[in-house]
Coordinates of C-alpha atoms in Angstrom, one line a residue:
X439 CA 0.0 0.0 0.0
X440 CA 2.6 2.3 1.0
X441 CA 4.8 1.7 -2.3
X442 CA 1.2 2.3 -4.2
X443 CA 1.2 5.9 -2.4
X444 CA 4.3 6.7 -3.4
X445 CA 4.3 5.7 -6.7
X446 CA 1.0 8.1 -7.6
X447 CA 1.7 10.6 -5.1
X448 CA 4.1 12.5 -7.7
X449 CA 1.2 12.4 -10.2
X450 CA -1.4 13.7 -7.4
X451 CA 1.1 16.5 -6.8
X452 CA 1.1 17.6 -10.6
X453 CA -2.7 17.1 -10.9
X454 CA -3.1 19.6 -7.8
X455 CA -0.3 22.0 -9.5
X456 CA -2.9 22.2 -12.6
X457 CA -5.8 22.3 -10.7
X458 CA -4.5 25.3 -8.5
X459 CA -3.0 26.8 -11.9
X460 CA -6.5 26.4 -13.6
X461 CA -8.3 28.3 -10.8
X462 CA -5.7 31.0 -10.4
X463 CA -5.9 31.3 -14.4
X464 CA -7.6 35.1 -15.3
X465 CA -10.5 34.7 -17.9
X466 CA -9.7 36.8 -21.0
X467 CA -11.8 40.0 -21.4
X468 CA -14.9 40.3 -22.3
X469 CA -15.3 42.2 -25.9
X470 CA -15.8 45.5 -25.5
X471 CA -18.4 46.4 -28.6
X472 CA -18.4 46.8 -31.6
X473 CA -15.6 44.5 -32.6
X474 CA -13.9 43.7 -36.3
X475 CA -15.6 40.8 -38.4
X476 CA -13.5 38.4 -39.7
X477 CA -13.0 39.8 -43.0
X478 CA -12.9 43.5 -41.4
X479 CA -9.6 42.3 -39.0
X480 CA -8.1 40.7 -42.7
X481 CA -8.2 43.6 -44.0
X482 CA -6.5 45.5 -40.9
X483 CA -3.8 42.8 -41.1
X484 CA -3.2 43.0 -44.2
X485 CA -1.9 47.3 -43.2
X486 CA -0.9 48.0 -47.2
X487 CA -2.7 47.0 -50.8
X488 CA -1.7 47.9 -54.2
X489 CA -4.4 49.5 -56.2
X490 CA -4.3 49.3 -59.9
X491 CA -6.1 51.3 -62.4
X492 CA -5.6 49.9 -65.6
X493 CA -8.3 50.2 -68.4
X494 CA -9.4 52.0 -71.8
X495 CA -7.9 55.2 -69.9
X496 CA -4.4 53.4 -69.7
X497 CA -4.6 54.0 -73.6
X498 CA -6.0 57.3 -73.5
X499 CA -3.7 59.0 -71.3
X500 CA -4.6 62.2 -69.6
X501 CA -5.2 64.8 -67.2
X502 CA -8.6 63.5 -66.7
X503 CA -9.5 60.1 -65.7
X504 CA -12.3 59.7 -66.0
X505 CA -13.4 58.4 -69.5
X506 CA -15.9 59.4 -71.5
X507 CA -17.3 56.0 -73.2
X508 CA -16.5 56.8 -76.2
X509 CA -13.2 54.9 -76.0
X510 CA -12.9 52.5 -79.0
X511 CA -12.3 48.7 -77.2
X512 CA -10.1 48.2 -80.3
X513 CA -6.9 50.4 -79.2
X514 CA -7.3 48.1 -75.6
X515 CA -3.8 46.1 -76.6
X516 CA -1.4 45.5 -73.9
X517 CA 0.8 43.2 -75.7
X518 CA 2.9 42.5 -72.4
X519 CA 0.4 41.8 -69.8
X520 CA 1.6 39.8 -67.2
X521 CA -0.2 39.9 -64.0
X522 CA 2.4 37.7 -62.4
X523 CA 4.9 40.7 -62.6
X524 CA 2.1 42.6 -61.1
X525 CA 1.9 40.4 -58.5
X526 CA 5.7 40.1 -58.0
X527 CA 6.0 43.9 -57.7
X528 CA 3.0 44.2 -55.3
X529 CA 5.0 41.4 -53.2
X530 CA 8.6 43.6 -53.8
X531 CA 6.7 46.6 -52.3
X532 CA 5.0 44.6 -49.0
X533 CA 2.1 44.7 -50.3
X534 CA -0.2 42.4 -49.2
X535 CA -3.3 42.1 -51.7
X536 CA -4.0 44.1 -55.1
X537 CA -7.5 45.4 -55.7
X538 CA -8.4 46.5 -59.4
X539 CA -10.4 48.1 -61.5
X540 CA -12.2 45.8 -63.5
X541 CA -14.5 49.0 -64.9
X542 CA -14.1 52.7 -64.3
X543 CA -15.9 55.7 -65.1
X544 CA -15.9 55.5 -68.5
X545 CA -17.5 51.7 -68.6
X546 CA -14.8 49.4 -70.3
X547 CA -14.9 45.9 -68.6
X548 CA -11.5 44.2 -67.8
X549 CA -13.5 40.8 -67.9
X550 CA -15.4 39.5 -71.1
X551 CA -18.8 40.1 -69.7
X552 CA -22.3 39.1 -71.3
X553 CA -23.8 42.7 -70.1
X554 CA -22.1 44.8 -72.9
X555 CA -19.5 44.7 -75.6
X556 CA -17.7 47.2 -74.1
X557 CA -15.4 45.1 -72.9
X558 CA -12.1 42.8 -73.2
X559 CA -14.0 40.4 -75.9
X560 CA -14.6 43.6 -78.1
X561 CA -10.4 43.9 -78.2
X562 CA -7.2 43.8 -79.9
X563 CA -5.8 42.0 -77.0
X564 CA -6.0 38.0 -77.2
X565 CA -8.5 39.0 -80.6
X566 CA -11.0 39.5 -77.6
X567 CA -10.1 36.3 -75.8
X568 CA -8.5 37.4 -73.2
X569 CA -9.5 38.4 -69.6
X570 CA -7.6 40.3 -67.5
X571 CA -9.9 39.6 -64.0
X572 CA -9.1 36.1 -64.3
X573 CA -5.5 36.3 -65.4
X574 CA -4.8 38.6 -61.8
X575 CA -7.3 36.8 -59.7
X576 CA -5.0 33.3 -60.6
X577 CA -1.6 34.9 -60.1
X578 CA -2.8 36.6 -56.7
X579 CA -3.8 32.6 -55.5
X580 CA -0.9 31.7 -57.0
X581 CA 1.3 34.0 -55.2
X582 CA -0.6 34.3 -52.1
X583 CA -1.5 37.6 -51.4
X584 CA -5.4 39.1 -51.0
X585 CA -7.2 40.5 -54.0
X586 CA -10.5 42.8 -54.5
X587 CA -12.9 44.6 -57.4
X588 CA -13.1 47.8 -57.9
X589 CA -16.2 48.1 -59.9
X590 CA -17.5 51.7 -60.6
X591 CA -21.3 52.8 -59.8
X592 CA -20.8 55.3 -62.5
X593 CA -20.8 54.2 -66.7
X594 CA -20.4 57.0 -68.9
X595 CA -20.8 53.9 -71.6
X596 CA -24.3 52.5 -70.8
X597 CA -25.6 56.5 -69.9
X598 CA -24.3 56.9 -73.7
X599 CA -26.0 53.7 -75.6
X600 CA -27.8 52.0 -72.6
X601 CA -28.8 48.1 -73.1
X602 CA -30.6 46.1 -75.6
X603 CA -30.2 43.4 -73.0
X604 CA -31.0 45.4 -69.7
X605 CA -34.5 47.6 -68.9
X606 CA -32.5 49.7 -66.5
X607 CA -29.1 50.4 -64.9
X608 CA -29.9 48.7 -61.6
X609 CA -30.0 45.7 -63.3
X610 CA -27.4 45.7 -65.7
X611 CA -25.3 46.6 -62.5
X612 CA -26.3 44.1 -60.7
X613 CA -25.6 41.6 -63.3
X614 CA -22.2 42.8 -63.6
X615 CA -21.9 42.3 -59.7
X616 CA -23.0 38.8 -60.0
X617 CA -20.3 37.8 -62.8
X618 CA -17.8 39.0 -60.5
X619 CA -18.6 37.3 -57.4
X620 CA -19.4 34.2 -58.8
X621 CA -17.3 33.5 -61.7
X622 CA -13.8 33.7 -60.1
X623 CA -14.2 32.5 -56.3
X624 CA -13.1 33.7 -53.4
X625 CA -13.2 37.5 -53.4
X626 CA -11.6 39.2 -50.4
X627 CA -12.8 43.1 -50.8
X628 CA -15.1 44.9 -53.3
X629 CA -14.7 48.3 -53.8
X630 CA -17.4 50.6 -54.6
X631 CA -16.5 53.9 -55.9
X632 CA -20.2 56.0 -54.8
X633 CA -19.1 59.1 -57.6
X634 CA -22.4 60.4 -58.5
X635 CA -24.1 57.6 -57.0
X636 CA -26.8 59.4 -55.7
X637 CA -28.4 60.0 -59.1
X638 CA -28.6 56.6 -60.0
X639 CA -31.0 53.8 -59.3
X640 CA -28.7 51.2 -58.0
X641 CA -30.3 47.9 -56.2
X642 CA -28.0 48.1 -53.4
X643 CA -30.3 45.8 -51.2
X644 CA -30.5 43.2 -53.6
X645 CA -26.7 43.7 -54.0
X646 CA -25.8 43.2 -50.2
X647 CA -27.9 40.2 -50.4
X648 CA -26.0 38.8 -53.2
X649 CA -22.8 39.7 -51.7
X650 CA -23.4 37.9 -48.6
X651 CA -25.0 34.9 -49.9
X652 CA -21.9 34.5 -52.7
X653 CA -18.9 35.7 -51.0
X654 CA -19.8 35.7 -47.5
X655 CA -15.8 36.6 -46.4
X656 CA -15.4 39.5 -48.7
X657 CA -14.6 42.9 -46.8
X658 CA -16.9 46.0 -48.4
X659 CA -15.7 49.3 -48.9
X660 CA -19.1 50.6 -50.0
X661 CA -19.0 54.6 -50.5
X662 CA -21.4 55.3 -48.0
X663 CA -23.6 53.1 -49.9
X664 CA -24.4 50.0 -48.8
X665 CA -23.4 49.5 -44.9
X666 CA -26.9 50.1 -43.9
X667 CA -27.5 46.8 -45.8
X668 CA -24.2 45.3 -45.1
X669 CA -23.5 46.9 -41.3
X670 CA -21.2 43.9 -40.3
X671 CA -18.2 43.9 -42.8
X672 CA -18.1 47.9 -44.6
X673 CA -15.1 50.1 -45.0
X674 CA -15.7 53.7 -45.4
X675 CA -15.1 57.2 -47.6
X676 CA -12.4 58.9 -45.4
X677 CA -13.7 62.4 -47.0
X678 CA -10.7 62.5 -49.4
X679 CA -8.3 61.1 -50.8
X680 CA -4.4 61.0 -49.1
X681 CA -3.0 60.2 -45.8
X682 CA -5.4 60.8 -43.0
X683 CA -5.1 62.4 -39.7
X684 CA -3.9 61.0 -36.0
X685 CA -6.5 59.2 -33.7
X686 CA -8.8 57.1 -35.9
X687 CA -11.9 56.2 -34.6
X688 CA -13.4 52.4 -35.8
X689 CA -16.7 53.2 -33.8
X690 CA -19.3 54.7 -36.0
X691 CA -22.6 55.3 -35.3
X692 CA -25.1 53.6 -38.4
X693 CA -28.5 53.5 -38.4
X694 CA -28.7 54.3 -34.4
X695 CA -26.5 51.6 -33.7
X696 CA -22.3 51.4 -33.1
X697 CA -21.1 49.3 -36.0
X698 CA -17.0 48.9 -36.6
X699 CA -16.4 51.1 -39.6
X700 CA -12.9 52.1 -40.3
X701 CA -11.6 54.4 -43.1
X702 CA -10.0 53.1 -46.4
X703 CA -7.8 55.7 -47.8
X704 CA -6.8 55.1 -51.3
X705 CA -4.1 57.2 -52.8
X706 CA -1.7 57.8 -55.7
X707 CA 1.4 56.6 -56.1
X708 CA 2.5 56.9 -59.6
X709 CA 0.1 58.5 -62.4
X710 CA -3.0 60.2 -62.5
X711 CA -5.1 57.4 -61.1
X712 CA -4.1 55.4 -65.0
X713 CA -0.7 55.6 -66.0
X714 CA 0.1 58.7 -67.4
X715 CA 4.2 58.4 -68.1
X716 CA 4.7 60.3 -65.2
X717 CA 7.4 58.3 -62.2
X718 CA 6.8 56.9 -59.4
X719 CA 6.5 59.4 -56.3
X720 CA 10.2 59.7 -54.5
X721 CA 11.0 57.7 -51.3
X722 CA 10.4 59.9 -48.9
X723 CA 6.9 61.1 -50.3
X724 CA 6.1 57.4 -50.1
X725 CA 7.1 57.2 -46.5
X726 CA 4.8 59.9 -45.4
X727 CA 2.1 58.4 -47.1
X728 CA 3.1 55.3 -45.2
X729 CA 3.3 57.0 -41.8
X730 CA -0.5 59.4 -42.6
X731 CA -1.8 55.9 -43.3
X732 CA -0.5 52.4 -41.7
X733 CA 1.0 54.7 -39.3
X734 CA -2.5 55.8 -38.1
X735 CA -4.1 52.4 -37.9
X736 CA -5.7 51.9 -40.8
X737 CA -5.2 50.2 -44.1
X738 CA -4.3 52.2 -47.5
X739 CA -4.8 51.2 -51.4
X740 CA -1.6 52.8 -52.8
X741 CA -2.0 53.1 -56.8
X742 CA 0.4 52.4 -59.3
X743 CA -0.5 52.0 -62.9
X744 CA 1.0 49.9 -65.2
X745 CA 1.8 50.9 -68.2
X746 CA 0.4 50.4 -72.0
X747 CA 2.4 47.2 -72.1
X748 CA 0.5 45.8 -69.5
X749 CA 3.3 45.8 -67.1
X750 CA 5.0 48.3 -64.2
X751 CA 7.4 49.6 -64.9
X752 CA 11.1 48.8 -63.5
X753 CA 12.0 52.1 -62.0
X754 CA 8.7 51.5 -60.1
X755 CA 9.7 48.4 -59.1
X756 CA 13.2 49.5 -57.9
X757 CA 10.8 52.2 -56.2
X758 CA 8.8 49.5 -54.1
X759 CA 11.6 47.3 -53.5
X760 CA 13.7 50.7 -51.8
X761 CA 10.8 51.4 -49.8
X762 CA 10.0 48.0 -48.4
X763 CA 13.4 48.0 -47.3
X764 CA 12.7 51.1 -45.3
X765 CA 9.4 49.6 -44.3
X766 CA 10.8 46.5 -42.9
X767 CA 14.2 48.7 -41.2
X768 CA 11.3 50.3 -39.1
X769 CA 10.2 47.1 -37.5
X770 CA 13.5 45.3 -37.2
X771 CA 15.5 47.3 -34.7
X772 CA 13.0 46.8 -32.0
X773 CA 15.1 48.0 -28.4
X774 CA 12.3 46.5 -26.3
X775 CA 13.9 43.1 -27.7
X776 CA 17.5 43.6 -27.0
X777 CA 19.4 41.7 -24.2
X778 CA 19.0 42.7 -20.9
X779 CA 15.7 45.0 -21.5
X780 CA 13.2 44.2 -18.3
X781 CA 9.3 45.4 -19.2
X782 CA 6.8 45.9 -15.5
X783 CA 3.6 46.8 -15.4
X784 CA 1.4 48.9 -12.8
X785 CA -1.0 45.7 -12.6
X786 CA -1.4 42.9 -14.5
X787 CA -4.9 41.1 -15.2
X788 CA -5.5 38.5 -12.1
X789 CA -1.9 38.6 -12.0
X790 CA -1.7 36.1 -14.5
X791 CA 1.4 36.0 -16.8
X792 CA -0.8 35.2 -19.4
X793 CA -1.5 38.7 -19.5
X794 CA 1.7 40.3 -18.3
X795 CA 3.1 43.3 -19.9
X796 CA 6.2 41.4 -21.2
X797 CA 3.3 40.2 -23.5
X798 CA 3.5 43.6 -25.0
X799 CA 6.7 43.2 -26.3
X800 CA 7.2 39.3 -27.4
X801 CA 6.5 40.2 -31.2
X802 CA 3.4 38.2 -30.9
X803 CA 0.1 40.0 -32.3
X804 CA -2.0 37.2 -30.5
X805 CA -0.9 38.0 -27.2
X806 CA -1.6 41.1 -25.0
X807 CA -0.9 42.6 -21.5
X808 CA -4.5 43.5 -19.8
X809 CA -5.3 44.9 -16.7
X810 CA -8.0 43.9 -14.6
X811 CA -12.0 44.8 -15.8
X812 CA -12.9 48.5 -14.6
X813 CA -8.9 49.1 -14.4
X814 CA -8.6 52.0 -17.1
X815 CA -5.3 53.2 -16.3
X816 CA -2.1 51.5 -16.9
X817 CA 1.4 51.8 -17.3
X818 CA 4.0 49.7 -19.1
X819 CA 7.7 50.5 -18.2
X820 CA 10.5 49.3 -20.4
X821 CA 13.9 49.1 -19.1
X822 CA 16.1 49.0 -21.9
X823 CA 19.4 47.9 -19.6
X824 CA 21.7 51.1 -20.8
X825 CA 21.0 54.3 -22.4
X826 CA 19.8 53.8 -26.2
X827 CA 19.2 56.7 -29.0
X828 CA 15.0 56.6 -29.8
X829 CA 13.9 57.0 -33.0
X830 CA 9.9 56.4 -32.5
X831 CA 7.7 53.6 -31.1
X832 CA 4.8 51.5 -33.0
X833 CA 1.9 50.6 -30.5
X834 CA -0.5 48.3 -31.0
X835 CA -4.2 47.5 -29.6
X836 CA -5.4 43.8 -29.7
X837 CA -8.4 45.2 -31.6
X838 CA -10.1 41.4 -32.1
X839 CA -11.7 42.7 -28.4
X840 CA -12.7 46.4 -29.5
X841 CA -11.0 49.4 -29.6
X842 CA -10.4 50.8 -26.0
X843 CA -7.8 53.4 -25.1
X844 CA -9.1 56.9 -25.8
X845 CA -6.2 58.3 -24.3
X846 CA -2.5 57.4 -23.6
X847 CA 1.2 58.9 -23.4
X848 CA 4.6 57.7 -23.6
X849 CA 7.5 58.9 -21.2
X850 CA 11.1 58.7 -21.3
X851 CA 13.3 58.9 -18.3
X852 CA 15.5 62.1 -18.3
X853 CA 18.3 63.5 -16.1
X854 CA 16.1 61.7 -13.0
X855 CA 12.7 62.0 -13.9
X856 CA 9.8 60.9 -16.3
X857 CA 9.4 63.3 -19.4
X858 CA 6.1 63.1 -21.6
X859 CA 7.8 62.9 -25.5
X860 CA 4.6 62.0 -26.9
X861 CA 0.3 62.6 -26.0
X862 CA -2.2 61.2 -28.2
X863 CA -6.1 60.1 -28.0
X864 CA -6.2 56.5 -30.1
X865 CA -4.3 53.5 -31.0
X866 CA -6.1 51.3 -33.1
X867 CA -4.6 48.4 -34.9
X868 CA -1.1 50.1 -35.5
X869 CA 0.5 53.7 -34.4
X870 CA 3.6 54.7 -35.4
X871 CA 5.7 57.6 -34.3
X872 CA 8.8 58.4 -36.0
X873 CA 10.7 61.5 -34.5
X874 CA 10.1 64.4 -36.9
X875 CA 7.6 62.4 -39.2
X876 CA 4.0 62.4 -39.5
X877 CA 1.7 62.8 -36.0
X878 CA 5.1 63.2 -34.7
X879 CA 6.6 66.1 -36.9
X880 CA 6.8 68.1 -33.4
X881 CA 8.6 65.4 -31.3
X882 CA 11.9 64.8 -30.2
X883 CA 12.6 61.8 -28.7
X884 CA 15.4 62.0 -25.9
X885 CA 18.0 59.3 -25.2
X886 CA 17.1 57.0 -22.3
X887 CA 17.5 54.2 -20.6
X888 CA 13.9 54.0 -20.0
X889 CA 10.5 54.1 -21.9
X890 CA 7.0 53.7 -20.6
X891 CA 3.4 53.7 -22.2
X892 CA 1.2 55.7 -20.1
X893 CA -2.4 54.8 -20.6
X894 CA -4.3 57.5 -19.0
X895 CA -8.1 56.7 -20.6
X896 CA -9.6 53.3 -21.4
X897 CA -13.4 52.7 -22.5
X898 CA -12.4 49.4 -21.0
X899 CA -9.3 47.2 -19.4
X900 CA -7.0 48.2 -22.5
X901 CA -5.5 45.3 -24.1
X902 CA -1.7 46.4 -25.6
X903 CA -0.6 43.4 -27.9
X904 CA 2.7 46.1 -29.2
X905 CA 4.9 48.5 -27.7
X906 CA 8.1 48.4 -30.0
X907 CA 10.5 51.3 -29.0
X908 CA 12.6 51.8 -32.6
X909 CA 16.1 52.5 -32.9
X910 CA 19.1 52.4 -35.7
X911 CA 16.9 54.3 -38.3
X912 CA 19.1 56.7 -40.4

């Protein structure tokens, strides 16, 4: 009997060990309303996509992009299209999707579609057999990045000759909609450009239903135009296009109710919207537009046009691949993670190390430090072992539970004491402050030994999954 009790007592002391682990184990926080859909945290994820424009305007250069439908489909020819170079140059900038235009203004469809003849089949390209929605959707599988429609509300074509096929817009629209979303699988984002949407008669109910029954994952930017039909899953008009300002705010109020409803900027990095000969914007223009964008939480579509070939071009390329580098410099010289750096916290949730604030800085989105519920103030102090140059910090929120801090501040210890380098109101997926740049064009950051994060307003226990201080940036 005695040898028995030996033999299981180890066991009985690791099954007490677990049990007394289990029930000093802090649940994870509640979500704190409204909170990112699936495809809606994708997109956030994804922090950069390529936009093309590429159409009849491509071949009609100009200061105006918008077509006029008169285009002939004939002088559509680009000899050189390769939508795996697309895809390789989207990949050389960090890209991390591509959404195109399969029809613009003027009304020219990039797929062979039975609504119209304005369209690839009526060509020089392929003698009309070719399609250029297929050939990008395939590579973008193939090379494993995220890809969208852009497919505009407005047609300057159809408003010219209408449709022997169609009674009325709406649903020669719609159609068009329906080719797209269930021709070529898996979409992840449509993109609705709502110019002059307002004057036409567009189904948009009956296209939110379609939408959700046929691509049920796909993320919406919809123009202000269809999140009352589709509130779970939208992106919005951020009132212009460019970088935005500091502080986003996901929470919108739709319909009487808070809904998660970020901006989507979209912006231009090389031509007028379609390739107009023009270069590629330099370096440093491209960083800002970096910083006014990923650097203020929220996701851009960064145009560049390929040109009349079908391709983009190699200085444009060598453009991407220049600022990726810069890109990925930013997130590689992380201090937090040097050798002998030490991260505390003012309190830690249940003091469970599963939500410690060495969470913050383990490089892992997944995890978080959390404070206890109705604990909306916090601290985070990173020692970094000696005193270290600061270039900026990139903070993150563990937005899957909500967006929470509506207030914060970081501190670096000077000559004894704690100095505020840095206020702002919201965090959001990602914010990044690089001295001189951006939200922080007024800032300069001091050499320390020591860093904090100063939450100073929460909406609820703030979850930090990211605070990366940056150094060795030239």
């Amino acid at each position: 009997m005695k040898k028995i009790i030996k033999s299981i007592f180890p066991i009985l002391c690791v099954l007490a060990g677990a049990m007394t682990a289990a029930l000093s184990a802090a649940a994870a926080p509640a979500p704190f309303p409204p909170t990112p859909n699936p495809a809606q945290l994708k997109w956030h994820k994804a922090e950069q996509l390529m936009f093309v424009h590429f159409g009849m305007k491509t071949f009609y250069p100009s200061d105006n992009h918008m077509g006029s439908g008169r285009e002939d489909p004939k002088k559509f020819n680009p000899v050189h299209f390769d939508a795996d170079q697309w895809v390789a140059a989207a990949k050389a900038g960090g890209f991390k999707g591509i959404v195109l235009t399969t029809k613009h203004h003027d009304g020219f469809c990039n797929w062979p579609t039975k609504t119209t003849d304005h369209c690839v089949r009526s060509s020089s390209w392929k003698d009309g057999k070719g399609d250029i929605v297929r050939e990008l959707v395939e590579a973008c599988r193939k090379g494993g990045i995220y890809f969208g429609f852009y497919v505009s509300i407005l047609d300057h074509n159809y408003n010219l000759h209408g449709s022997d096929k169609f009674d009325n817009y709406g649903d020669f629209y719609h159609e068009q909609i329906k080719e797209l979303s269930t021709e070529y699988g898996p979409i992840d984002e449509y993109w609705f450009d709502g110019f002059c949407s307002e004057e036409l008669r567009v189904p948009y109910e009956k296209i939110a239903e379609l939408i959700r029954t046929a691509q049920p994952h796909a993320v919406v930017y919809d123009s202000n135009t269809l999140v009352k039909y589709l509130p779970d899953r939208c992106l919005r008009w951020a009132g212009t296009h460019g970088g935005l300002g500091a502080d986003q705010n996901y929470r919108v109020e739709v319909d009487g109710a808070l809904r998660w409803y970020p901006n989507e900027p979209s912006l231009i990095l090389q031509g007028n919207w379609f390739y107009d000969g023009k270069p590629i914007k330099s370096l440093e223009e491209i960083q800002e537009d970096y910083l006014t964008t990923v650097g203020n939480g929220v996701t851009p579509l960064m145009n560049v046009a390929p040109n009349q070939d079908g391709l983009i071009d190699e200085a444009s390329v060598a453009r991407l691949k220049e600022y990726k580098a810069w890109v990925d410099a930013l997130h590689a010289n992380d201090l937090a993670n040097g050798e002998g750096v030490r991260v505390t916290a003012s309190s830690v949730r249940g003091d469970d190390p599963t939500f410690a604030a060495d969470r913050a800085i383990d490089g892992d989105y997944e995890t978080y430090f959390a404070t206890d519920d109705g604990v909306t103030e916090a601290t985070i102090e990173i020692n970094l072992g000696r005193l270290q140059e600061i270039d900026g910090f990139i903070l993150q929120e563990y937005i899957p539970l909500g967006q929470r801090v509506d207030g914060f501040a970081i501190e670096c210890f000077v000559d004894g004491d704690w100095k505020t380098v840095f206020e702002g109101q919201r965090i959001g997926y990602k914010r990044i402050l690089l001295e001189g740049r951006a939200s922080a064009k007024e800032q300069e950051f001091p050499a320390t030994d020591r860093v904090r994060l100063r939450i100073e307003n929460a909406m609820a226990c703030p979850l930090i999954s990211s605070f990366q201080v940056i150094g060795g940036m030239e």
